Amino acid sequence: MHAPANPNAALVEVRGLKHLYHKGGASDLLVLDDVDLTLREGEIVALLGRSGSGKSTLLRIIAGLLPPSAGTVAIGGRPVDGPAPEVAMVFQSFALFPWLTVLENVEIGLEAQGLPSEERRQRALGAIDLIGLDGFESAYPKELSGGMRQRVGLARALVVHPQVLLMDEPFSALDVLTAETLRTDLLELWAEGRMPIEAILMVTHNIEEAVLMCDRILVFSSNPGRIVAEIMVELPQPRNRLDPEFRALVDDIYGRMTARVAAAPAKEGLPSGNGIGMILPGGSTNRLAGLMEALVTPPFNGDADLPRLAEELGLEVDELFPIAESLQLLRFAEVAEGDIRLTEAGRRFVDLDVDDRKRLFAQHLISYVPLAAHIKRILDERPSHRAPAIRFQDELEDHMSEDYAQETLRAVTSWARYAEVFAYDEATGAFSLENPS
Ligand code: ADP
Ligand code: MG
């Protein structure tokens, strides 16, 4: 594999990192809390976490593009206190200049280094060649496929010969086949020692991608972002997704991530005491019902391995987790160690007709989702049986970011509407009771 000059030497050291985003209003948003991380020479490390968990924020801090609220970053022992020249970054969105050619887009990576133009050109051509873009030097981004554009993004990062390559979900905007080709090409270059870099830190929400590519996986929790597990991947490269050991590891990581999910509503990471401030994972009632229906039918018969279920339904982790979490929250399912199992109520739900499903859902919604009960209580108490949504939005923002508050309110609204508990009127921005008693 890759032969580093000083294997195991710490290249990037992150200590006690904390980051708050200042919001306009009263409370700040704690995005990263107490993050410690070491990236060593010769390794590819994945930072695996869900969207909104602070992964991009962490990468920007490491690159010196954003000063942390507390804690330190050092690269090769040098404290980072501004854009770090040792680091180059690849973005999900490619971030190319549309009015520049491939060659110019790559050369731009060298702008800051003050190299003579001939050397700049040679280095850029070398990077373009390395990454398989030979012959496209004078093409413009709009003439390229997504995969080729990301190759330009990679060439631009590599042309500076950075010590550390940071990649922020670099394959997630690409179609499945293109993404896989690029992953494989990258791993091959790395294994052959042809990449002018010493270590890679890659952000992803895709478990299989992390297991396929990385020597080590750091599992990142949400809200605030924190490293909750470290997993060594010792399978030899090139790895095979169908290898039983590969599957077992993917299952194990699913298990760890869902174990957190299972513990989440009651435990740390969710600040509020009364439960109203709990972030609702969401998922439309259609999807919730669909998953329960898929679960009762063979081969699952009420109990499924999450990765298999995801495969069966053609869903990705990011899509399946929220649905599974919501079912767990509503006590229609239990999630443990990478498995999801319908509860008695979940099985009953599937057998009911439309109206009885709604009634059962309403019961569970009011009993197990404190925010739904809270909104209903306020509406019950008011003579008008109406209340502006903004009032609840503000309340939620004491506990979570504006985005999460919006999503949480959206989730509870769609569930309540389905269950005919309360409704939201777009025109007035108010909640109202569906069936005031
Ligand atoms: P990820 O990359 O894991 O999806 P991010 O680091 O992009 O997560 O964002 C983490 C959280 O911080 C999210 O809730 C997001 O809305 C919030 N956030 C990101 N950037 C800013 C910003 N510039 N100002 C305020 N909040 C932000
Ligand atoms: Mg991100």
Short mmCIF file of C-alpha atoms and ligand atoms in Angstrom, two decimals:
data_model
loop_
_atom_site.label_atom_id
_atom_site.label_comp_id
_atom_site.label_asym_id
_atom_site.label_seq_id
_atom_site.Cartn_x
_atom_site.Cartn_y
_atom_site.Cartn_z
CA MET A 1 0.00 0.00 0.00
CA HIS A 2 1.00 3.64 0.32
CA ALA A 3 4.55 4.04 1.59
CA PRO A 4 4.78 7.17 3.72
CA ALA A 5 8.09 8.73 4.68
CA ASN A 6 7.26 8.60 8.39
CA PRO A 7 4.48 6.10 8.82
CA ASN A 8 2.29 6.78 11.86
CA ALA A 9 3.69 10.25 12.36
CA ALA A 10 0.82 12.53 13.36
CA LEU A 11 0.14 14.92 10.52
CA VAL A 12 -3.04 16.63 11.62
CA GLU A 13 -3.84 17.02 15.30
CA VAL A 14 -7.18 18.40 16.39
CA ARG A 15 -7.61 18.93 20.11
CA GLY A 16 -10.63 19.96 22.15
CA LEU A 17 -12.34 21.58 19.21
CA LYS A 18 -15.61 23.35 19.78
CA HIS A 19 -17.60 25.43 17.36
CA LEU A 20 -20.64 27.63 17.80
CA TYR A 21 -22.41 29.47 15.06
CA HIS A 22 -23.74 32.80 16.24
CA LYS A 23 -27.33 33.24 15.32
CA GLY A 24 -29.13 36.53 15.13
CA GLY A 25 -31.26 35.74 18.15
CA ALA A 26 -30.53 34.83 21.72
CA SER A 27 -28.90 31.43 21.65
CA ASP A 28 -25.90 30.20 19.69
CA LEU A 29 -25.80 26.92 17.85
CA LEU A 30 -23.27 24.41 19.18
CA VAL A 31 -22.17 22.45 16.13
CA LEU A 32 -18.94 20.77 17.27
CA ASP A 33 -18.17 19.81 20.82
CA ASP A 34 -14.94 18.45 22.16
CA VAL A 35 -13.62 16.97 18.94
CA ASP A 36 -10.23 15.25 19.10
CA LEU A 37 -8.78 13.74 15.98
CA THR A 38 -5.41 12.64 14.68
CA LEU A 39 -4.61 12.00 11.05
CA ARG A 40 -1.37 10.13 10.51
CA GLU A 41 0.94 9.88 7.55
CA GLY A 42 -0.07 7.23 5.05
CA GLU A 43 -3.69 6.85 6.07
CA ILE A 44 -7.07 7.44 4.55
CA VAL A 45 -9.57 8.24 7.27
CA ALA A 46 -13.32 8.61 6.94
CA LEU A 47 -15.41 10.94 9.00
CA LEU A 48 -18.78 9.23 8.84
CA GLY A 49 -21.85 11.13 9.93
CA ARG A 50 -25.26 12.30 8.94
CA SER A 51 -26.03 15.52 7.20
CA GLY A 52 -26.05 18.52 9.49
CA SER A 53 -23.69 16.89 11.99
CA GLY A 54 -20.93 19.45 11.43
CA LYS A 55 -18.59 17.53 9.13
CA SER A 56 -18.10 20.37 6.65
CA THR A 57 -17.60 22.79 9.50
CA LEU A 58 -14.85 20.56 10.89
CA LEU A 59 -13.11 20.31 7.51
CA ARG A 60 -13.20 24.07 7.06
CA ILE A 61 -11.69 24.54 10.49
CA ILE A 62 -8.91 22.04 9.75
CA ALA A 63 -8.19 23.83 6.47
CA GLY A 64 -7.88 27.09 8.39
CA LEU A 65 -10.81 28.66 6.55
CA LEU A 66 -12.85 29.10 9.71
CA PRO A 67 -11.47 29.87 13.17
CA PRO A 68 -12.90 27.50 15.82
CA SER A 69 -14.65 28.84 18.90
CA ALA A 70 -12.26 26.83 21.07
CA GLY A 71 -9.56 24.21 20.69
CA THR A 72 -6.60 23.84 18.37
CA VAL A 73 -5.57 22.41 15.04
CA ALA A 74 -1.95 21.67 14.20
CA ILE A 75 -0.50 20.34 10.97
CA GLY A 76 2.94 18.82 11.15
CA GLY A 77 3.23 20.42 14.58
CA ARG A 78 2.48 23.91 13.25
CA PRO A 79 -0.61 25.56 14.74
CA VAL A 80 -3.16 26.51 12.06
CA ASP A 81 -4.35 30.09 12.35
CA GLY A 82 -5.32 30.95 8.79
CA PRO A 83 -5.68 29.19 5.43
CA ALA A 84 -3.29 26.24 5.72
CA PRO A 85 -0.92 25.82 2.76
CA GLU A 86 -0.39 22.16 3.69
CA VAL A 87 -4.01 21.38 2.89
CA ALA A 88 -6.11 21.12 -0.26
CA MET A 89 -9.80 20.48 -0.40
CA VAL A 90 -12.20 18.75 -2.77
CA PHE A 91 -15.87 19.70 -2.59
CA GLN A 92 -19.05 17.81 -3.33
CA SER A 93 -20.15 20.61 -5.66
CA PHE A 94 -16.82 20.56 -7.60
CA ALA A 95 -16.55 24.36 -7.21
CA LEU A 96 -15.05 25.00 -10.65
CA PHE A 97 -14.94 28.34 -12.45
CA PRO A 98 -17.26 27.97 -15.46
CA TRP A 99 -15.44 30.60 -17.50
CA LEU A 100 -12.04 28.90 -17.16
CA THR A 101 -10.79 25.86 -19.09
CA VAL A 102 -9.78 22.64 -17.38
CA LEU A 103 -6.13 23.66 -17.51
CA GLU A 104 -6.87 27.13 -16.11
CA ASN A 105 -9.09 25.69 -13.38
CA VAL A 106 -6.25 23.42 -12.29
CA GLU A 107 -3.58 26.13 -12.54
CA ILE A 108 -5.62 28.33 -10.27
CA GLY A 109 -4.74 25.95 -7.47
CA LEU A 110 -1.17 27.21 -7.78
CA GLU A 111 -1.98 30.91 -7.96
CA ALA A 112 -1.02 31.57 -4.35
CA GLN A 113 2.37 29.91 -4.63
CA GLY A 114 4.03 32.50 -6.88
CA LEU A 115 5.55 29.93 -9.25
CA PRO A 116 6.86 30.93 -12.69
CA SER A 117 4.16 30.44 -15.32
CA GLU A 118 6.00 27.68 -17.17
CA GLU A 119 6.33 25.63 -13.99
CA ARG A 120 2.69 26.25 -13.17
CA ARG A 121 1.73 24.93 -16.56
CA GLN A 122 3.90 21.82 -16.22
CA ARG A 123 2.58 21.01 -12.79
CA ALA A 124 -1.03 21.48 -13.94
CA LEU A 125 -0.51 19.27 -16.99
CA GLY A 126 1.03 16.62 -14.72
CA ALA A 127 -1.98 16.65 -12.39
CA ILE A 128 -4.41 16.54 -15.31
CA ASP A 129 -2.57 13.57 -16.75
CA LEU A 130 -2.43 11.78 -13.41
CA ILE A 131 -6.15 12.06 -12.84
CA GLY A 132 -7.09 10.84 -16.32
CA LEU A 133 -8.11 14.11 -17.99
CA ASP A 134 -5.50 14.01 -20.69
CA GLY A 135 -6.89 15.59 -23.87
CA PHE A 136 -9.45 17.76 -22.04
CA GLU A 137 -7.10 20.61 -21.12
CA SER A 138 -8.94 23.21 -23.16
CA ALA A 139 -12.50 22.03 -22.42
CA TYR A 140 -14.84 24.12 -20.25
CA PRO A 141 -16.61 22.61 -17.22
CA LYS A 142 -20.02 22.71 -18.91
CA GLU A 143 -18.68 20.41 -21.62
CA LEU A 144 -17.73 17.77 -19.06
CA SER A 145 -19.73 15.07 -17.28
CA GLY A 146 -20.06 15.20 -13.49
CA GLY A 147 -17.36 12.58 -13.08
CA MET A 148 -14.93 14.53 -15.25
CA ARG A 149 -15.69 17.74 -13.37
CA GLN A 150 -14.85 16.06 -10.11
CA ARG A 151 -11.61 14.86 -11.68
CA VAL A 152 -10.83 18.53 -12.35
CA GLY A 153 -11.61 19.26 -8.71
CA LEU A 154 -9.18 16.54 -7.68
CA ALA A 155 -6.47 17.70 -10.10
CA ARG A 156 -6.77 21.23 -8.73
CA ALA A 157 -6.31 19.91 -5.21
CA LEU A 158 -3.41 17.63 -6.09
CA VAL A 159 -1.51 20.18 -8.19
CA VAL A 160 -0.37 22.00 -5.06
CA HIS A 161 1.14 18.78 -3.68
CA PRO A 162 -0.58 19.27 -0.37
CA GLN A 163 0.44 17.16 2.59
CA VAL A 164 -3.19 16.60 3.45
CA LEU A 165 -6.12 16.11 1.12
CA LEU A 166 -9.53 16.91 2.60
CA MET A 167 -12.51 15.63 0.67
CA ASP A 168 -16.04 16.72 1.52
CA GLU A 169 -18.49 14.09 0.21
CA PRO A 170 -16.59 14.09 -3.09
CA PHE A 171 -18.62 11.33 -4.74
CA SER A 172 -22.11 12.06 -3.52
CA ALA A 173 -23.14 14.27 -6.46
CA LEU A 174 -22.17 11.57 -8.96
CA ASP A 175 -24.19 8.68 -10.33
CA VAL A 176 -23.44 5.25 -8.89
CA LEU A 177 -21.16 3.95 -11.63
CA THR A 178 -19.20 7.16 -12.09
CA ALA A 179 -18.68 7.41 -8.35
CA GLU A 180 -17.38 3.86 -8.16
CA THR A 181 -14.96 4.36 -11.05
CA LEU A 182 -13.57 7.48 -9.44
CA ARG A 183 -13.20 5.77 -6.05
CA THR A 184 -11.36 2.87 -7.62
CA ASP A 185 -9.08 5.12 -9.67
CA LEU A 186 -8.26 7.14 -6.61
CA LEU A 187 -7.46 4.08 -4.52
CA GLU A 188 -5.24 2.73 -7.28
CA LEU A 189 -3.24 5.95 -7.53
CA TRP A 190 -2.93 5.99 -3.77
CA ALA A 191 -1.81 2.35 -3.56
CA GLU A 192 0.78 2.95 -6.25
CA GLY A 193 2.11 5.92 -4.30
CA ARG A 194 1.44 8.27 -7.22
CA MET A 195 -0.58 10.84 -5.30
CA PRO A 196 1.58 13.77 -4.20
CA ILE A 197 0.01 13.74 -0.73
CA GLU A 198 0.63 12.13 2.64
CA ALA A 199 -2.83 11.51 4.05
CA ILE A 200 -6.50 11.81 3.18
CA LEU A 201 -9.39 12.80 5.42
CA MET A 202 -12.69 12.15 3.74
CA VAL A 203 -16.14 13.16 4.88
CA THR A 204 -18.99 10.87 3.93
CA HIS A 205 -22.46 9.75 4.98
CA ASN A 206 -22.08 6.50 3.06
CA ILE A 207 -21.01 3.55 5.25
CA GLU A 208 -20.00 1.32 2.36
CA GLU A 209 -17.87 4.04 0.83
CA ALA A 210 -16.06 4.46 4.14
CA VAL A 211 -15.44 0.72 4.45
CA LEU A 212 -14.36 0.45 0.82
CA MET A 213 -11.80 3.24 0.95
CA CYS A 214 -10.56 3.91 4.43
CA ASP A 215 -8.04 2.54 6.88
CA ARG A 216 -9.93 4.03 9.78
CA ILE A 217 -13.47 5.28 10.26
CA LEU A 218 -14.47 7.90 12.78
CA VAL A 219 -18.18 7.83 13.49
CA PHE A 220 -19.52 11.31 14.03
CA SER A 221 -22.62 12.00 16.10
CA SER A 222 -25.08 14.79 15.43
CA ASN A 223 -26.10 17.77 17.42
CA PRO A 224 -23.48 18.54 18.48
CA GLY A 225 -20.95 16.78 16.27
CA ARG A 226 -18.65 14.58 18.25
CA ILE A 227 -16.57 11.49 17.49
CA VAL A 228 -18.35 8.56 19.13
CA ALA A 229 -16.51 5.57 17.69
CA GLU A 230 -13.30 4.69 15.93
CA ILE A 231 -13.20 1.64 13.70
CA MET A 232 -10.07 0.19 12.13
CA VAL A 233 -10.65 -1.38 8.73
CA GLU A 234 -8.03 -4.04 8.29
CA LEU A 235 -9.33 -5.72 5.13
CA PRO A 236 -6.68 -5.80 2.40
CA GLN A 237 -7.06 -3.54 -0.65
CA PRO A 238 -8.57 -3.81 -3.19
CA ARG A 239 -11.71 -4.58 -1.20
CA ASN A 240 -14.74 -6.43 -2.42
CA ARG A 241 -18.17 -5.20 -1.35
CA LEU A 242 -19.52 -8.77 -1.49
CA ASP A 243 -16.84 -10.26 0.73
CA PRO A 244 -18.54 -11.59 3.93
CA GLU A 245 -16.04 -9.75 6.10
CA PHE A 246 -16.85 -6.52 4.27
CA ARG A 247 -20.59 -7.12 4.81
CA ALA A 248 -20.04 -7.94 8.47
CA LEU A 249 -18.17 -4.69 9.01
CA VAL A 250 -20.86 -2.65 7.26
CA ASP A 251 -23.45 -4.37 9.48
CA ASP A 252 -21.41 -3.65 12.56
CA ILE A 253 -21.18 0.05 11.73
CA TYR A 254 -24.90 0.20 10.95
CA GLY A 255 -25.36 -1.32 14.38
CA ARG A 256 -23.21 1.29 16.09
CA MET A 257 -24.95 4.12 14.31
CA THR A 258 -28.40 2.80 15.16
CA ALA A 259 -27.38 2.03 18.73
CA ARG A 260 -26.82 5.75 19.03
CA VAL A 261 -30.12 6.39 17.36
CA ALA A 262 -31.83 4.04 19.79
CA ALA A 263 -30.30 5.79 22.77
CA ALA A 264 -30.70 9.28 21.41
CA PRO A 265 -34.16 10.40 22.56
CA ALA A 266 -33.40 9.71 26.19
CA LYS A 267 -29.71 10.53 26.40
CA GLU A 268 -27.04 13.10 25.73
CA GLY A 269 -26.92 15.24 22.66
CA LEU A 270 -30.52 16.25 23.01
CA PRO A 271 -30.55 19.17 25.35
CA SER A 272 -34.11 19.60 26.48
CA GLY A 273 -35.52 18.08 29.65
CA ASN A 274 -39.19 18.13 28.73
CA GLY A 275 -38.72 16.40 25.40
CA ILE A 276 -40.23 19.21 23.37
CA GLY A 277 -36.76 20.11 22.15
CA MET A 278 -36.24 16.69 20.65
CA ILE A 279 -35.26 16.78 17.00
CA LEU A 280 -37.78 14.85 14.97
CA PRO A 281 -36.17 12.75 12.27
CA GLY A 282 -39.09 13.18 9.88
CA GLY A 283 -40.24 10.89 7.11
CA SER A 284 -43.69 11.23 5.58
CA THR A 285 -46.47 9.03 6.93
CA ASN A 286 -46.51 7.39 3.51
CA ARG A 287 -42.92 6.34 3.95
CA LEU A 288 -43.47 5.24 7.54
CA ALA A 289 -46.45 3.11 6.51
CA GLY A 290 -44.54 1.83 3.49
CA LEU A 291 -41.65 0.69 5.62
CA MET A 292 -43.95 -1.07 8.08
CA GLU A 293 -45.69 -2.81 5.20
CA ALA A 294 -42.40 -3.92 3.69
CA LEU A 295 -41.30 -5.15 7.10
CA VAL A 296 -44.25 -7.48 7.77
CA THR A 297 -43.99 -9.20 4.41
CA PRO A 298 -41.57 -12.07 3.70
CA PRO A 299 -38.62 -12.46 3.74
CA PHE A 300 -38.59 -10.13 6.73
CA ASN A 301 -41.73 -11.15 8.60
CA GLY A 302 -41.47 -8.24 10.99
CA ASP A 303 -37.73 -8.22 11.58
CA ALA A 304 -35.00 -7.03 9.22
CA ASP A 305 -31.33 -6.34 9.00
CA LEU A 306 -31.18 -2.60 8.20
CA PRO A 307 -28.57 -2.82 5.42
CA ARG A 308 -30.61 -5.57 3.71
CA LEU A 309 -33.81 -3.64 4.10
CA ALA A 310 -32.16 -0.54 2.65
CA GLU A 311 -31.00 -2.58 -0.31
CA GLU A 312 -34.41 -4.14 -0.81
CA LEU A 313 -36.08 -0.73 -0.79
CA GLY A 314 -33.39 0.92 -2.88
CA LEU A 315 -32.68 3.44 -0.13
CA GLU A 316 -29.47 4.95 1.24
CA VAL A 317 -28.56 5.20 4.91
CA ASP A 318 -29.46 8.85 4.99
CA GLU A 319 -32.92 8.01 3.76
CA LEU A 320 -33.57 4.90 5.83
CA PHE A 321 -32.31 6.10 9.20
CA PRO A 322 -34.82 8.90 9.67
CA ILE A 323 -37.71 6.60 8.82
CA ALA A 324 -36.45 3.87 11.15
CA GLU A 325 -35.85 6.45 13.86
CA SER A 326 -39.31 7.90 13.49
CA LEU A 327 -40.91 4.46 13.75
CA GLN A 328 -38.85 3.83 16.85
CA LEU A 329 -39.86 7.15 18.34
CA LEU A 330 -43.52 6.42 17.67
CA ARG A 331 -43.07 2.93 19.13
CA PHE A 332 -44.10 1.20 15.95
CA ALA A 333 -40.67 -0.41 15.73
CA GLU A 334 -37.57 -1.10 17.76
CA VAL A 335 -34.10 -0.51 16.40
CA ALA A 336 -31.14 -2.34 17.89
CA GLU A 337 -27.77 -3.53 16.66
CA GLY A 338 -28.48 -2.89 13.02
CA ASP A 339 -31.88 -4.60 13.08
CA ILE A 340 -35.34 -3.14 12.95
CA ARG A 341 -38.27 -5.05 14.41
CA LEU A 342 -41.96 -4.12 14.35
CA THR A 343 -43.64 -3.79 17.73
CA GLU A 344 -47.07 -5.21 18.46
CA ALA A 345 -48.55 -1.82 17.58
CA GLY A 346 -46.57 -1.75 14.34
CA ARG A 347 -47.95 -5.11 13.29
CA ARG A 348 -51.44 -4.03 14.25
CA PHE A 349 -51.11 -0.80 12.24
CA VAL A 350 -50.42 -2.69 9.04
CA ASP A 351 -53.60 -4.78 9.42
CA LEU A 352 -55.94 -1.84 10.02
CA ASP A 353 -58.04 0.08 7.53
CA VAL A 354 -57.37 3.72 6.71
CA ASP A 355 -59.43 5.30 9.50
CA ASP A 356 -58.24 2.96 12.23
CA ARG A 357 -54.65 3.50 11.12
CA LYS A 358 -55.15 7.23 11.61
CA ARG A 359 -56.62 6.71 15.08
CA LEU A 360 -53.77 4.45 16.18
CA PHE A 361 -51.23 6.86 14.74
CA ALA A 362 -52.88 9.77 16.57
CA GLN A 363 -52.68 7.90 19.88
CA HIS A 364 -49.00 7.16 19.43
CA LEU A 365 -48.27 10.67 18.22
CA ILE A 366 -49.79 12.27 21.31
CA SER A 367 -48.33 9.71 23.71
CA TYR A 368 -44.77 9.56 22.42
CA VAL A 369 -44.00 12.84 20.69
CA PRO A 370 -43.94 15.54 23.37
CA LEU A 371 -43.98 18.35 20.80
CA ALA A 372 -47.23 17.04 19.27
CA ALA A 373 -48.82 16.80 22.72
CA HIS A 374 -47.56 20.30 23.54
CA ILE A 375 -49.02 21.89 20.40
CA LYS A 376 -52.30 20.07 20.89
CA ARG A 377 -52.53 21.19 24.52
CA ILE A 378 -52.00 24.84 23.58
CA LEU A 379 -54.63 24.58 20.84
CA ASP A 380 -57.04 22.89 23.25
CA GLU A 381 -56.57 25.65 25.80
CA ARG A 382 -57.17 28.53 23.43
CA PRO A 383 -60.77 29.53 22.77
CA SER A 384 -59.94 30.05 19.09
CA HIS A 385 -58.17 26.68 18.94
CA ARG A 386 -55.53 28.42 16.84
CA ALA A 387 -51.91 29.43 17.42
CA PRO A 388 -49.23 30.93 15.16
CA ALA A 389 -46.54 28.44 14.09
CA ILE A 390 -43.79 31.00 14.68
CA ARG A 391 -44.36 30.72 18.41
CA PHE A 392 -43.38 27.02 18.31
CA GLN A 393 -40.56 27.69 15.88
CA ASP A 394 -39.08 30.17 18.39
CA GLU A 395 -39.54 27.71 21.21
CA LEU A 396 -37.74 24.99 19.25
CA GLU A 397 -34.88 27.30 18.34
CA ASP A 398 -33.98 27.48 22.01
CA HIS A 399 -33.01 23.84 21.66
CA MET A 400 -31.78 23.40 18.11
CA SER A 401 -30.68 25.18 14.95
CA GLU A 402 -33.15 27.06 12.81
CA ASP A 403 -32.92 24.34 10.13
CA TYR A 404 -33.63 21.56 12.56
CA ALA A 405 -36.46 23.55 14.12
CA GLN A 406 -38.06 23.98 10.73
CA GLU A 407 -37.65 20.32 9.86
CA THR A 408 -38.97 19.22 13.22
CA LEU A 409 -42.00 21.44 12.91
CA ARG A 410 -42.57 20.23 9.39
CA ALA A 411 -42.40 16.60 10.52
CA VAL A 412 -44.80 17.04 13.42
CA THR A 413 -47.18 18.97 11.18
CA SER A 414 -47.33 16.31 8.50
CA TRP A 415 -47.84 13.56 11.07
CA ALA A 416 -50.54 15.53 12.88
CA ARG A 417 -52.33 16.33 9.64
CA TYR A 418 -52.36 12.66 8.65
CA ALA A 419 -53.65 11.67 12.07
CA GLU A 420 -56.17 14.52 11.97
CA VAL A 421 -54.94 15.90 15.28
CA PHE A 422 -54.15 19.42 14.13
CA ALA A 423 -53.52 21.18 10.85
CA TYR A 424 -51.36 23.98 9.56
CA ASP A 425 -52.71 26.74 7.36
CA GLU A 426 -50.09 28.08 4.94
CA ALA A 427 -51.99 31.30 4.32
CA THR A 428 -52.18 32.41 7.95
CA GLY A 429 -49.12 30.53 9.25
CA ALA A 430 -51.23 29.16 12.08
CA PHE A 431 -51.95 25.76 13.58
CA SER A 432 -55.56 24.88 14.24
CA LEU A 433 -57.31 22.00 15.87
CA GLU A 434 -58.90 19.60 13.40
CA ASN A 435 -61.69 18.39 15.63
CA PRO A 436 -62.13 20.80 18.54
CA SER A 437 -64.12 19.02 21.22
P1 ADP B 1 -22.56 18.59 7.57
O1 ADP B 1 -21.43 18.93 6.67
O2 ADP B 1 -22.27 17.44 8.50
O3 ADP B 1 -23.84 18.38 6.83
P2 ADP B 1 -22.37 21.38 8.44
O4 ADP B 1 -21.03 21.53 9.06
O5 ADP B 1 -22.56 21.86 7.06
O6 ADP B 1 -22.83 19.84 8.57
O7 ADP B 1 -23.46 22.11 9.36
C1 ADP B 1 -23.67 21.76 10.71
C2 ADP B 1 -24.76 22.63 11.30
O8 ADP B 1 -24.33 23.98 11.33
C3 ADP B 1 -26.07 22.63 10.53
O9 ADP B 1 -27.12 22.70 11.48
C4 ADP B 1 -26.01 23.89 9.71
O10 ADP B 1 -27.32 24.37 9.46
C5 ADP B 1 -25.23 24.82 10.62
N1 ADP B 1 -24.42 25.78 9.86
C6 ADP B 1 -23.52 25.49 8.89
N2 ADP B 1 -22.91 26.61 8.45
C7 ADP B 1 -23.46 27.63 9.14
C8 ADP B 1 -23.26 29.06 9.14
N3 ADP B 1 -22.36 29.63 8.33
N4 ADP B 1 -24.01 29.79 10.00
C9 ADP B 1 -24.90 29.22 10.82
N5 ADP B 1 -25.15 27.90 10.88
C10 ADP B 1 -24.44 27.10 10.05
MG MG B 2 -21.39 18.94 4.60
#
